[in-house]
């Protein structure tokens, strides 16, 4: 599995599309994104990707935030747990 990391300093649709394009060019299977500036803890999908994220509560200052962005085909057995708005733990089974 190939893993990439990016301090996005605010995640938006343009940056998300850029990440998908880069992943296809250099065959990235998973990204760890920091400073996404997103709120709460949510899971959503974007094309063939699943995004798991943690951030501050709605109404608090929008900073911090982390995402795990992984291809849907690789995410079935992954355990994701948010420690706080800056840290998550992830258990990825060996293949």
PDB file of C-alpha atoms in Angstrom, residues 2-64:
ATOM      1  CA  UNK A   2       1.351   3.419  -0.961  1.00  0.00           C
ATOM      2  CA  UNK A   3       0.622   6.223   1.505  1.00  0.00           C
ATOM      3  CA  UNK A   4       0.822   9.973   0.928  1.00  0.00           C
ATOM      4  CA  UNK A   5       0.642  12.892   3.370  1.00  0.00           C
ATOM      5  CA  UNK A   6      -0.422  16.478   2.716  1.00  0.00           C
ATOM      6  CA  UNK A   7      -0.904  19.475   5.001  1.00  0.00           C
ATOM      7  CA  UNK A   8      -3.788  20.926   2.967  1.00  0.00           C
ATOM      8  CA  UNK A   9      -4.426  24.037   5.135  1.00  0.00           C
ATOM      9  CA  UNK A  10      -8.135  23.877   4.400  1.00  0.00           C
ATOM     10  CA  UNK A  11      -9.726  21.071   2.380  1.00  0.00           C
ATOM     11  CA  UNK A  12     -11.995  22.084  -0.483  1.00  0.00           C
ATOM     12  CA  UNK A  13     -13.308  20.474  -3.688  1.00  0.00           C
ATOM     13  CA  UNK A  14     -10.409  21.769  -5.792  1.00  0.00           C
ATOM     14  CA  UNK A  15      -7.802  20.223  -3.476  1.00  0.00           C
ATOM     15  CA  UNK A  16      -9.792  16.993  -3.305  1.00  0.00           C
ATOM     16  CA  UNK A  17      -9.818  16.718  -7.111  1.00  0.00           C
ATOM     17  CA  UNK A  18      -6.082  17.475  -7.148  1.00  0.00           C
ATOM     18  CA  UNK A  19      -5.467  14.641  -4.682  1.00  0.00           C
ATOM     19  CA  UNK A  20      -7.435  12.193  -6.831  1.00  0.00           C
ATOM     20  CA  UNK A  21      -5.466  13.219  -9.949  1.00  0.00           C
ATOM     21  CA  UNK A  22      -2.131  12.857  -8.148  1.00  0.00           C
ATOM     22  CA  UNK A  23      -3.103   9.457  -6.771  1.00  0.00           C
ATOM     23  CA  UNK A  24      -3.801   8.171 -10.280  1.00  0.00           C
ATOM     24  CA  UNK A  25      -0.446   9.454 -11.584  1.00  0.00           C
ATOM     25  CA  UNK A  26       1.738   8.064  -8.790  1.00  0.00           C
ATOM     26  CA  UNK A  27      -0.493   5.217  -7.572  1.00  0.00           C
ATOM     27  CA  UNK A  28      -1.281   6.408  -4.033  1.00  0.00           C
ATOM     28  CA  UNK A  29      -3.707   4.147  -2.145  1.00  0.00           C
ATOM     29  CA  UNK A  30      -4.188   6.231   0.994  1.00  0.00           C
ATOM     30  CA  UNK A  31      -3.640   9.823   2.118  1.00  0.00           C
ATOM     31  CA  UNK A  32      -3.279  11.294   5.558  1.00  0.00           C
ATOM     32  CA  UNK A  33      -4.432  14.917   5.381  1.00  0.00           C
ATOM     33  CA  UNK A  34      -3.733  17.494   8.081  1.00  0.00           C
ATOM     34  CA  UNK A  35      -5.124  20.967   8.830  1.00  0.00           C
ATOM     35  CA  UNK A  36      -8.309  20.224   6.879  1.00  0.00           C
ATOM     36  CA  UNK A  37     -10.297  22.817   8.885  1.00  0.00           C
ATOM     37  CA  UNK A  38     -13.349  20.536   8.899  1.00  0.00           C
ATOM     38  CA  UNK A  39     -15.825  20.216  11.749  1.00  0.00           C
ATOM     39  CA  UNK A  40     -16.970  17.156  13.714  1.00  0.00           C
ATOM     40  CA  UNK A  41     -16.278  13.503  13.019  1.00  0.00           C
ATOM     41  CA  UNK A  42     -17.744  12.213   9.796  1.00  0.00           C
ATOM     42  CA  UNK A  43     -17.344   9.692   7.037  1.00  0.00           C
ATOM     43  CA  UNK A  44     -18.197  10.504   3.451  1.00  0.00           C
ATOM     44  CA  UNK A  45     -17.348   9.363  -0.053  1.00  0.00           C
ATOM     45  CA  UNK A  46     -15.875  11.097  -3.069  1.00  0.00           C
ATOM     46  CA  UNK A  47     -15.864   8.985  -6.226  1.00  0.00           C
ATOM     47  CA  UNK A  48     -13.833   5.846  -5.531  1.00  0.00           C
ATOM     48  CA  UNK A  49     -12.516   7.254  -2.237  1.00  0.00           C
ATOM     49  CA  UNK A  50     -13.760   7.091   1.338  1.00  0.00           C
ATOM     50  CA  UNK A  51     -12.888   9.964   3.679  1.00  0.00           C
ATOM     51  CA  UNK A  52     -12.867   9.590   7.452  1.00  0.00           C
ATOM     52  CA  UNK A  53     -12.220  12.738   9.411  1.00  0.00           C
ATOM     53  CA  UNK A  54     -12.101  14.397  12.784  1.00  0.00           C
ATOM     54  CA  UNK A  55     -12.268  18.087  13.597  1.00  0.00           C
ATOM     55  CA  UNK A  56     -13.508  20.580  16.135  1.00  0.00           C
ATOM     56  CA  UNK A  57     -17.138  20.992  17.130  1.00  0.00           C
ATOM     57  CA  UNK A  58     -19.377  23.178  14.978  1.00  0.00           C
ATOM     58  CA  UNK A  59     -19.094  26.801  16.077  1.00  0.00           C
ATOM     59  CA  UNK A  60     -15.526  26.486  17.340  1.00  0.00           C
ATOM     60  CA  UNK A  61     -12.629  28.022  15.469  1.00  0.00           C
ATOM     61  CA  UNK A  62     -12.050  26.118  12.210  1.00  0.00           C
ATOM     62  CA  UNK A  63      -8.494  24.942  12.485  1.00  0.00           C
ATOM     63  CA  UNK A  64      -6.887  21.574  12.920  1.00  0.00           C
TER      64      UNK A  64
END
